[in-house]
Amino acid sequence: MENFNFYSPTEFVFGRDRENETGKYVKKYGGTRVLIHYGSGSAVRSGLLDRVKKSLDSEEIFYTELGGVKPNPRDTLVYEGIEICRRENIDFILCVGGGSVIDSAKGIAAGALYDGDFWDFYTDKAEIEKALPVGTVLTIAAAGSEGSGASVVTQESTKLKRDTGSDLLRPKFSVLNPQLTCTLPAFQTACGAADIMAHVFERYFTNTAEVEITDRLCEAVLLTMIKETPRVIADPDNYEARANIMWAGTVAHNDIVGVGRIQDWNSHAIEHELSGMYDVAHGAGLAVIMPSWMEFVMSHNIMRFAQMAVRVFGCQMNFENPEVTAKGGIRAFRSFLHSIGLPVNFAELGAREEDIPALVKNLGLGDGKTGGFVNLSSDDVAEIYRIAVNAKA
Amino acid sequence: MENFNFYSPTEFVFGRDRENETGKYVKKYGGTRVLIHYGSGSAVRSGLLDRVKKSLDSEEIFYTELGGVKPNPRDTLVYEGIEICRRENIDFILCVGGGSVIDSAKGIAAGALYDGDFWDFYTDKAEIEKALPVGTVLTIAAAGSEGSGASVVTQESTKLKRDTGSDLLRPKFSVLNPQLTCTLPAFQTACGAADIMAHVFERYFTNTAEVEITDRLCEAVLLTMIKETPRVIADPDNYEARANIMWAGTVAHNDIVGVGRIQDWNSHAIEHELSGMYDVAHGAGLAVIMPSWMEFVMSHNIMRFAQMAVRVFGCQMNFENPEVTAKGGIRAFRSFLHSIGLPVNFAELGAREEDIPALVKNLGLGDGKTGGFVNLSSDDVAEIYRIAVNAKA
């Protein structure tokens, strides 16, 4: 096992109607002048935003607003948020929304207390040394940003999607009410599920041997997703299934299922170029890329893929030829993704084979390699995109 | 799923040689005048205490010491610690040891800032409103106290063992170096394993339906313990196995495997009377009580025990008669405990059947009942003790 630090200080406030306590938690964590950050009109239309504001009112907390976050959040809105924070002496950022809203808020939180350009944090030109406190009211189980210190933002002018991370960006509290996710369209629910599973797989495939506890915790989350996702696709109002998925989404990404091992994260990087270029949902892109990446790297450690197949997808172990089992696991994963309504190849996603050179170029590996499980070159990445072009469920 | 809050703000500092960074973390969390609290001579003899002190010296942090914590920590030493904290203006308590040392330190931490008798917190006469910060350097995987807000202390004069809990008692940081556990005698290692597994089972057996994610996380920890414990019994220096057990012990008790459900905790309460009366190791008492409790309550939910049998102990499901599978799971658990060298009945533990009335009386249920899975009366508890008298592996 690798040495590690695990630090997840966020207070998770989980369950029915808990958003009505938001004001109490903002106060508990020191917020007196709040920027409420949200996305499209759905938080407004559903009345959620009003309930959150009412809870702030009842604690007599000042707030101002910045809506309009889009999926794959843009740097332009982050700049706007930073400006508001400085003008209004904001001391707490409250996100009402999903991963995009939270990621955007984290950019604002770090940028507001930084003299330079916040984009420096996303291009490794500077390290985050302070940030405004952030709280969240989550509306979709997917990104895990409510329990992580990570943030992904897209630069509007270049379409480049880049990430940063710091323990300082971990939310002080996150309100998780599964009821809020019951109105999500099936496709968005499925995209969230793919994202959650990908967060686990990026940690599961490792060259660090004998981290049984982390392996088993990874498998716990994956088994839960395989059981619960089809239930919510069939029955969107199923609170229990929604609740399991929502908590699984947080556990999948606060790194409790990742400690003690070298992680990979190539699939995320390879996908980011797709959602950056086509503005498709991140989860949909992952459904296309993740199994294709698995096929490409499988030979690196057949037994690890066989373990996934047996423990996660319930495949029978082929002791004479483990590769058959390993392949069966990947096939089962892709079939699962397709069964919940996700694309599994370029055409279904709306991507084009002829863009592969541009996608590879945008990834920016050049002559280098990247990845914790298998080191990939630009040529390898191109091959993974090509597998994804032709993939079938 | 039940509504819940999950809050585990402890920074876990895991891996080889990490105790040499202790001073850095004490400083990070504001300690300037430290009480080092420890147990018997082993932390001294092994040189661990010297390494920890050296790391405090290198940060120029003042410290004083209080050793002598015994298993089943006594109130008398807590009073002594409180006195030292007040006299020396201590602002941070650093534990070097196992659960007993940490539990003792938590009593001191709460008592030092309280005008009344700290024992009030353990008898529900007062609630903890403030506490000195605590940090730990853990030397045995067992109690999970390094990641929990719980503390158990025994009143010397009455032998009564009582517990308290508060988020304020959660350690600021916990250094977990598996190397430090390699010198533990096999029996203590096994007792720790039983304690870890019991922490999971107390949460696993619940009447709250459909908390798949928590079930699976519970099973993840149990499966890890079943794989890794025999390895360390056979090969005490196996770092990887020690590391898996150490982290499993923390995960088992910071409540990540317990959220969203009503928990039970009767086995712990029933065991506490044994270790209170006979001063036996808590884990050894649990090895005797936990399977006996399972036998007594099994009929309450046969399918839950069948799930445990199949998913945790790899039993075949008997679809025609699930009770056979359920019983097989309990038998497998008791066999496992015996195989790692633990007692499974009164005689092996050193307890006496004729003390059952006194044990039941000390538990103090009177005409009442307690428990989250099955509500037990004093008569029920007596019956569980009687099952434990005659149990065989």
mmCIF file with all atom_site columns, N, CA, C and O in Angstrom, chain A residues 247-267:
data_model
loop_
_atom_site.group_PDB
_atom_site.id
_atom_site.type_symbol
_atom_site.label_atom_id
_atom_site.label_alt_id
_atom_site.label_comp_id
_atom_site.label_asym_id
_atom_site.label_entity_id
_atom_site.label_seq_id
_atom_site.pdbx_PDB_ins_code
_atom_site.Cartn_x
_atom_site.Cartn_y
_atom_site.Cartn_z
_atom_site.occupancy
_atom_site.B_iso_or_equiv
_atom_site.pdbx_formal_charge
_atom_site.auth_seq_id
_atom_site.auth_comp_id
_atom_site.auth_asym_id
_atom_site.auth_atom_id
_atom_site.pdbx_PDB_model_num
ATOM 1  N N  . TRP A 1 247 ? -25.701 8.818  -2.381  1.00 0.00 ? 247 TRP A N  1
ATOM 2  C CA . TRP A 1 247 ? -24.610 8.633  -1.423  1.00 0.00 ? 247 TRP A CA 1
ATOM 3  C C  . TRP A 1 247 ? -23.438 7.904  -2.083  1.00 0.00 ? 247 TRP A C  1
ATOM 4  O O  . TRP A 1 247 ? -22.269 8.220  -1.826  1.00 0.00 ? 247 TRP A O  1
ATOM 5  N N  . ALA A 1 248 ? -23.751 6.955  -2.969  1.00 0.00 ? 248 ALA A N  1
ATOM 6  C CA . ALA A 1 248 ? -22.689 6.262  -3.715  1.00 0.00 ? 248 ALA A CA 1
ATOM 7  C C  . ALA A 1 248 ? -21.861 7.274  -4.510  1.00 0.00 ? 248 ALA A C  1
ATOM 8  O O  . ALA A 1 248 ? -20.635 7.162  -4.600  1.00 0.00 ? 248 ALA A O  1
ATOM 9  N N  . GLY A 1 249 ? -22.534 8.271  -5.077  1.00 0.00 ? 249 GLY A N  1
ATOM 10 C CA . GLY A 1 249 ? -21.840 9.280  -5.875  1.00 0.00 ? 249 GLY A CA 1
ATOM 11 C C  . GLY A 1 249 ? -20.851 10.092 -5.056  1.00 0.00 ? 249 GLY A C  1
ATOM 12 O O  . GLY A 1 249 ? -19.774 10.465 -5.540  1.00 0.00 ? 249 GLY A O  1
ATOM 13 N N  . THR A 1 250 ? -21.202 10.347 -3.818  1.00 0.00 ? 250 THR A N  1
ATOM 14 C CA . THR A 1 250 ? -20.286 11.085 -2.936  1.00 0.00 ? 250 THR A CA 1
ATOM 15 C C  . THR A 1 250 ? -19.128 10.192 -2.500  1.00 0.00 ? 250 THR A C  1
ATOM 16 O O  . THR A 1 250 ? -17.959 10.593 -2.571  1.00 0.00 ? 250 THR A O  1
ATOM 17 N N  . VAL A 1 251 ? -19.457 8.973  -2.073  1.00 0.00 ? 251 VAL A N  1
ATOM 18 C CA . VAL A 1 251 ? -18.425 8.035  -1.629  1.00 0.00 ? 251 VAL A CA 1
ATOM 19 C C  . VAL A 1 251 ? -17.437 7.729  -2.765  1.00 0.00 ? 251 VAL A C  1
ATOM 20 O O  . VAL A 1 251 ? -16.246 7.545  -2.536  1.00 0.00 ? 251 VAL A O  1
ATOM 21 N N  . ALA A 1 252 ? -17.942 7.717  -4.001  1.00 0.00 ? 252 ALA A N  1
ATOM 22 C CA . ALA A 1 252 ? -17.103 7.387  -5.160  1.00 0.00 ? 252 ALA A CA 1
ATOM 23 C C  . ALA A 1 252 ? -16.010 8.412  -5.397  1.00 0.00 ? 252 ALA A C  1
ATOM 24 O O  . ALA A 1 252 ? -15.027 8.122  -6.085  1.00 0.00 ? 252 ALA A O  1
ATOM 25 N N  . HIS A 1 253 ? -16.172 9.615  -4.834  1.00 0.00 ? 253 HIS A N  1
ATOM 26 C CA . HIS A 1 253 ? -15.235 10.666 -5.264  1.00 0.00 ? 253 HIS A CA 1
ATOM 27 C C  . HIS A 1 253 ? -14.638 11.489 -4.124  1.00 0.00 ? 253 HIS A C  1
ATOM 28 O O  . HIS A 1 253 ? -13.939 12.466 -4.396  1.00 0.00 ? 253 HIS A O  1
ATOM 29 N N  . ASN A 1 254 ? -14.912 11.125 -2.860  1.00 0.00 ? 254 ASN A N  1
ATOM 30 C CA . ASN A 1 254 ? -14.209 11.872 -1.802  1.00 0.00 ? 254 ASN A CA 1
ATOM 31 C C  . ASN A 1 254 ? -12.882 11.174 -1.504  1.00 0.00 ? 254 ASN A C  1
ATOM 32 O O  . ASN A 1 254 ? -12.175 11.543 -0.578  1.00 0.00 ? 254 ASN A O  1
ATOM 33 N N  . ASP A 1 255 ? -12.568 10.160 -2.290  1.00 0.00 ? 255 ASP A N  1
ATOM 34 C CA . ASP A 1 255 ? -11.298 9.410  -2.307  1.00 0.00 ? 255 ASP A CA 1
ATOM 35 C C  . ASP A 1 255 ? -11.215 8.297  -1.268  1.00 0.00 ? 255 ASP A C  1
ATOM 36 O O  . ASP A 1 255 ? -10.170 7.641  -1.180  1.00 0.00 ? 255 ASP A O  1
ATOM 37 N N  . ILE A 1 256 ? -12.295 8.028  -0.538  1.00 0.00 ? 256 ILE A N  1
ATOM 38 C CA . ILE A 1 256 ? -12.241 6.890  0.382   1.00 0.00 ? 256 ILE A CA 1
ATOM 39 C C  . ILE A 1 256 ? -12.053 5.590  -0.412  1.00 0.00 ? 256 ILE A C  1
ATOM 40 O O  . ILE A 1 256 ? -11.486 4.626  0.105   1.00 0.00 ? 256 ILE A O  1
ATOM 41 N N  . VAL A 1 257 ? -12.493 5.552  -1.666  1.00 0.00 ? 257 VAL A N  1
ATOM 42 C CA . VAL A 1 257 ? -12.295 4.340  -2.482  1.00 0.00 ? 257 VAL A CA 1
ATOM 43 C C  . VAL A 1 257 ? -11.013 4.425  -3.327  1.00 0.00 ? 257 VAL A C  1
ATOM 44 O O  . VAL A 1 257 ? -10.801 3.600  -4.225  1.00 0.00 ? 257 VAL A O  1
ATOM 45 N N  . GLY A 1 258 ? -10.169 5.407  -3.027  1.00 0.00 ? 258 GLY A N  1
ATOM 46 C CA . GLY A 1 258 ? -8.975  5.576  -3.851  1.00 0.00 ? 258 GLY A CA 1
ATOM 47 C C  . GLY A 1 258 ? -7.660  5.583  -3.105  1.00 0.00 ? 258 GLY A C  1
ATOM 48 O O  . GLY A 1 258 ? -6.598  5.551  -3.732  1.00 0.00 ? 258 GLY A O  1
ATOM 49 N N  . VAL A 1 259 ? -7.714  5.572  -1.778  1.00 0.00 ? 259 VAL A N  1
ATOM 50 C CA . VAL A 1 259 ? -6.470  5.787  -1.035  1.00 0.00 ? 259 VAL A CA 1
ATOM 51 C C  . VAL A 1 259 ? -5.534  4.577  -1.098  1.00 0.00 ? 259 VAL A C  1
ATOM 52 O O  . VAL A 1 259 ? -5.958  3.455  -1.335  1.00 0.00 ? 259 VAL A O  1
ATOM 53 N N  . GLY A 1 260 ? -4.259  4.859  -0.914  1.00 0.00 ? 260 GLY A N  1
ATOM 54 C CA . GLY A 1 260 ? -3.270  3.792  -0.777  1.00 0.00 ? 260 GLY A CA 1
ATOM 55 C C  . GLY A 1 260 ? -2.769  3.213  -2.087  1.00 0.00 ? 260 GLY A C  1
ATOM 56 O O  . GLY A 1 260 ? -2.094  2.186  -2.089  1.00 0.00 ? 260 GLY A O  1
ATOM 57 N N  . ARG A 1 261 ? -3.096  3.860  -3.189  1.00 0.00 ? 261 ARG A N  1
ATOM 58 C CA . ARG A 1 261 ? -2.743  3.308  -4.492  1.00 0.00 ? 261 ARG A CA 1
ATOM 59 C C  . ARG A 1 261 ? -2.528  4.402  -5.523  1.00 0.00 ? 261 ARG A C  1
ATOM 60 O O  . ARG A 1 261 ? -3.065  5.487  -5.408  1.00 0.00 ? 261 ARG A O  1
ATOM 61 N N  . ILE A 1 262 ? -1.740  4.077  -6.537  1.00 0.00 ? 262 ILE A N  1
ATOM 62 C CA . ILE A 1 262 ? -1.595  4.974  -7.682  1.00 0.00 ? 262 ILE A CA 1
ATOM 63 C C  . ILE A 1 262 ? -2.874  4.860  -8.504  1.00 0.00 ? 262 ILE A C  1
ATOM 64 O O  . ILE A 1 262 ? -3.304  3.756  -8.846  1.00 0.00 ? 262 ILE A O  1
ATOM 65 N N  . GLN A 1 263 ? -3.502  5.974  -8.820  1.00 0.00 ? 263 GLN A N  1
ATOM 66 C CA . GLN A 1 263 ? -4.731  5.959  -9.620  1.00 0.00 ? 263 GLN A CA 1
ATOM 67 C C  . GLN A 1 263 ? -4.402  6.261  -11.085 1.00 0.00 ? 263 GLN A C  1
ATOM 68 O O  . GLN A 1 263 ? -3.270  6.584  -11.414 1.00 0.00 ? 263 GLN A O  1
ATOM 69 N N  . ASP A 1 264 ? -5.377  6.158  -11.958 1.00 0.00 ? 264 ASP A N  1
ATOM 70 C CA . ASP A 1 264 ? -5.079  6.334  -13.366 1.00 0.00 ? 264 ASP A CA 1
ATOM 71 C C  . ASP A 1 264 ? -5.549  7.673  -13.946 1.00 0.00 ? 264 ASP A C  1
ATOM 72 O O  . ASP A 1 264 ? -4.763  8.546  -14.213 1.00 0.00 ? 264 ASP A O  1
ATOM 73 N N  . TRP A 1 265 ? -6.857  7.821  -14.162 1.00 0.00 ? 265 TRP A N  1
ATOM 74 C CA . TRP A 1 265 ? -7.490  9.061  -14.631 1.00 0.00 ? 265 TRP A CA 1
ATOM 75 C C  . TRP A 1 265 ? -7.289  9.380  -16.101 1.00 0.00 ? 265 TRP A C  1
ATOM 76 O O  . TRP A 1 265 ? -7.635  10.470 -16.558 1.00 0.00 ? 265 TRP A O  1
ATOM 77 N N  . ASN A 1 266 ? -6.768  8.426  -16.886 1.00 0.00 ? 266 ASN A N  1
ATOM 78 C CA . ASN A 1 266 ? -6.667  8.685  -18.325 1.00 0.00 ? 266 ASN A CA 1
ATOM 79 C C  . ASN A 1 266 ? -8.033  8.767  -19.002 1.00 0.00 ? 266 ASN A C  1
ATOM 80 O O  . ASN A 1 266 ? -8.228  9.579  -19.894 1.00 0.00 ? 266 ASN A O  1
ATOM 81 N N  . SER A 1 267 ? -8.971  7.921  -18.588 1.00 0.00 ? 267 SER A N  1
ATOM 82 C CA . SER A 1 267 ? -10.281 7.950  -19.244 1.00 0.00 ? 267 SER A CA 1
ATOM 83 C C  . SER A 1 267 ? -10.938 9.315  -19.083 1.00 0.00 ? 267 SER A C  1
ATOM 84 O O  . SER A 1 267 ? -11.566 9.829  -20.006 1.00 0.00 ? 267 SER A O  1
#
